[in-house]
Amino acid sequence: MRDRVVIEVWDGWVRLFHWGLVTAVLVSFYTTKTSGAPFLFPVEVHAQAGYLVIGLLVFRWLWGALGSVYARFNTFLYPPTETVAYSRSLLKRQPSAYASHNPLGGWMVLLMLLSLSFQAVSGLFLSDDIFFQAPLYGFFGDEVGSQLRTLHQLNSDLLIILIGLHLAGLIVHSLMGESLIAAMLVGAKRFCQQPVDARKESLSSTLLRLRAIGALLVAAGVVLWLWF
Ligand code: HEM
Ligand code: HEM
């Protein structure tokens, strides 16, 4: 069947955020889970990748509140009833098409953003007990610091599970003929009919550009403050 509707769902900011996040998160894991082997990195590199994750997340939280229509949280977070109905339709292999994240995907995205935020922010209070002390090390005292270290370890395992589920979800959708990955690369999604969440952008492109620059400046300020 010919695609009749083409929608620009992911603006350049969301795509840049996503692939930047994938890279920075992979570096964060690589520099700890493998101790950097076969290339050795000091823990500073782990922390710096984490600062980039924080900057990207600051941008995404702001863009989710103020950004373009399909990137906004109020577009892709649905009440439980709709999420359950969507899950049922998925099991019957008759899911409706969504331009932005589908109801299940939306909650998954929120969970990933929360877990990633906790991971990166909790790192700011840690030390490796040798040479490295993160910028906020000692802020809450020893007891809370050691609990945060345990949570940094536990949440990193949760993150691996969430990323695994994320990739499994993408495989399911691609088996059903939906090429979500191509859309995250080029921005546009193709549909045979209007997706259920199709809507017009209410903000002008100038306003969106100004908001993006504002969010970018805040994110860059946070990264620079942490880095130097
Ligand atoms: C998304 C970002 C991050 C990820 C995925 C991540 C992941 C991890 C992982 C998997 C470990 C090893 C845990 C274990 O022992 O099993 C670790 C340890 C550590 N992380 Fe992170 N981390 C992130 C951000 C940060 C940041 C921003 C900092 C500091 C500024 C940081 C500081 C540390 C330190 C100091 C350790 C060593 C703790 C110890 O010696 O027990 N991390 N991190
Ligand atoms: C470290 C690994 C990864 C993390 C932490 C991650 C995280 C995320 C997040 C937070 C989103 C939501 C995007 C937004 O609305 O801003 C997302 C969406 C997406 N990711 Fe990833 N991702 C990872 C790996 C990958 C990989 C390897 C691929 C492709 C091969 C991929 C493809 C996608 C796609 C296609 C979407 C959009 C899903 C949809 O249309 O609902 N991700 N990812």
Coordinates of C-alpha atoms in Angstrom, one line a residue, residues 62-198:
L62 CA 12.9 21.5 29.1
W63 CA 12.1 20.5 25.5
G64 CA 9.4 18.1 26.8
A65 CA 7.7 21.0 28.5
L66 CA 8.3 23.8 25.9
G67 CA 9.3 22.1 22.7
S68 CA 7.7 21.0 19.4
V69 CA 4.4 19.2 19.5
Y70 CA 5.5 15.6 19.1
A71 CA 8.3 16.0 21.6
R72 CA 6.1 17.4 24.3
F73 CA 5.2 15.2 27.3
N74 CA 1.6 16.2 27.2
T75 CA 1.4 14.8 23.7
F76 CA 2.7 11.3 24.4
L77 CA 1.8 10.6 28.1
Y78 CA -1.6 8.9 28.2
P79 CA -3.8 7.9 31.1
P80 CA -3.6 4.2 32.3
T81 CA -6.9 3.2 30.6
E82 CA -5.6 4.2 27.2
T83 CA -2.2 2.6 27.9
V84 CA -3.9 -0.8 28.8
A85 CA -6.2 -0.5 25.7
Y86 CA -3.1 0.1 23.5
S87 CA -1.3 -2.9 25.1
R88 CA -4.3 -5.1 24.3
S89 CA -4.4 -4.0 20.7
L90 CA -0.6 -4.7 20.5
L91 CA -1.1 -8.3 21.7
K92 CA -3.8 -8.8 19.0
R93 CA -1.3 -7.3 16.6
Q94 CA -3.7 -4.5 15.7
P95 CA -2.1 -1.5 17.2
S96 CA -3.1 2.0 16.0
A97 CA -0.4 4.1 14.5
Y98 CA 1.0 7.0 16.5
A99 CA 3.1 9.9 15.2
S100 CA 4.8 10.5 18.6
H101 CA 5.6 7.7 21.1
N102 CA 2.7 5.3 21.5
P103 CA 1.1 5.0 25.0
L104 CA 3.4 2.2 26.1
G105 CA 6.4 3.8 24.5
G106 CA 5.6 7.1 26.2
W107 CA 5.7 5.6 29.7
M108 CA 8.8 3.7 28.8
V109 CA 10.5 6.9 27.7
L110 CA 9.5 8.7 30.9
L111 CA 10.9 5.8 33.0
M112 CA 14.2 5.9 31.0
L113 CA 14.5 9.7 31.4
L114 CA 13.9 9.4 35.2
S115 CA 16.3 6.5 35.7
L116 CA 19.0 8.2 33.6
S117 CA 18.5 11.4 35.5
F118 CA 18.8 9.6 38.8
Q119 CA 21.9 7.8 37.6
A120 CA 23.8 10.8 36.4
V121 CA 22.8 13.1 39.3
S122 CA 23.6 10.4 42.0
G123 CA 27.1 10.2 40.4
L124 CA 27.7 13.8 41.4
F125 CA 27.9 12.8 45.1
L126 CA 30.4 9.9 44.7
S127 CA 34.1 9.3 45.0
D128 CA 36.2 6.4 43.8
D129 CA 37.9 6.4 47.2
I130 CA 41.2 7.0 45.5
F131 CA 41.8 10.2 43.6
F132 CA 38.4 11.3 42.2
Q133 CA 35.8 13.3 44.1
A134 CA 32.7 14.3 42.1
P135 CA 31.6 18.0 42.4
L136 CA 29.0 17.4 45.1
Y137 CA 30.9 14.7 47.0
G138 CA 30.4 15.0 50.8
F139 CA 27.3 17.3 50.4
F140 CA 25.0 15.0 52.3
G141 CA 27.6 13.4 54.6
D142 CA 29.0 9.9 54.7
E143 CA 25.9 7.8 55.3
V144 CA 23.7 9.3 52.5
G145 CA 26.8 9.3 50.3
S146 CA 27.3 5.5 50.7
Q147 CA 23.6 4.9 50.1
L148 CA 23.8 6.9 46.9
R149 CA 26.8 4.8 45.8
T150 CA 24.7 1.6 46.3
L151 CA 21.8 3.2 44.4
H152 CA 24.2 4.3 41.6
Q153 CA 25.2 0.7 41.2
L154 CA 21.6 -0.7 41.5
N155 CA 20.1 1.8 39.2
S156 CA 22.8 1.1 36.6
D157 CA 21.4 -2.5 36.5
L158 CA 17.9 -1.1 36.1
L159 CA 19.1 1.1 33.3
I160 CA 20.5 -1.9 31.5
I161 CA 17.1 -3.7 31.8
L162 CA 15.2 -0.6 30.5
I163 CA 17.6 -0.2 27.6
G164 CA 17.2 -3.9 26.8
L165 CA 13.3 -3.5 26.8
H166 CA 13.7 -0.4 24.7
L167 CA 15.6 -2.3 22.0
A168 CA 13.2 -5.3 22.3
G169 CA 10.3 -2.9 21.7
L170 CA 11.9 -1.5 18.6
I171 CA 12.5 -5.0 17.3
V172 CA 8.7 -5.9 17.8
H173 CA 7.7 -2.7 15.9
S174 CA 10.1 -3.4 13.1
L175 CA 8.7 -7.0 12.8
M176 CA 5.3 -5.4 12.4
G177 CA 6.6 -3.2 9.6
E178 CA 7.0 0.1 11.5
S179 CA 10.4 1.6 10.9
L180 CA 10.8 3.7 14.1
I181 CA 14.6 3.7 13.8
A182 CA 14.5 5.3 10.4
A183 CA 12.3 8.0 11.8
M184 CA 14.8 8.7 14.7
L185 CA 17.5 9.1 12.0
V186 CA 15.7 11.3 9.5
G187 CA 12.8 12.7 11.5
A188 CA 9.9 11.7 9.2
K189 CA 7.4 8.9 9.7
R190 CA 5.2 7.5 6.9
F191 CA 1.6 6.3 7.5
C192 CA -1.1 4.8 5.3
Q193 CA -3.7 6.8 7.2
Q194 CA -3.7 9.7 9.6
P195 CA -2.1 8.6 13.0
V196 CA -4.4 8.8 16.0
D197 CA -2.3 11.5 17.7
A198 CA -1.8 13.7 14.6

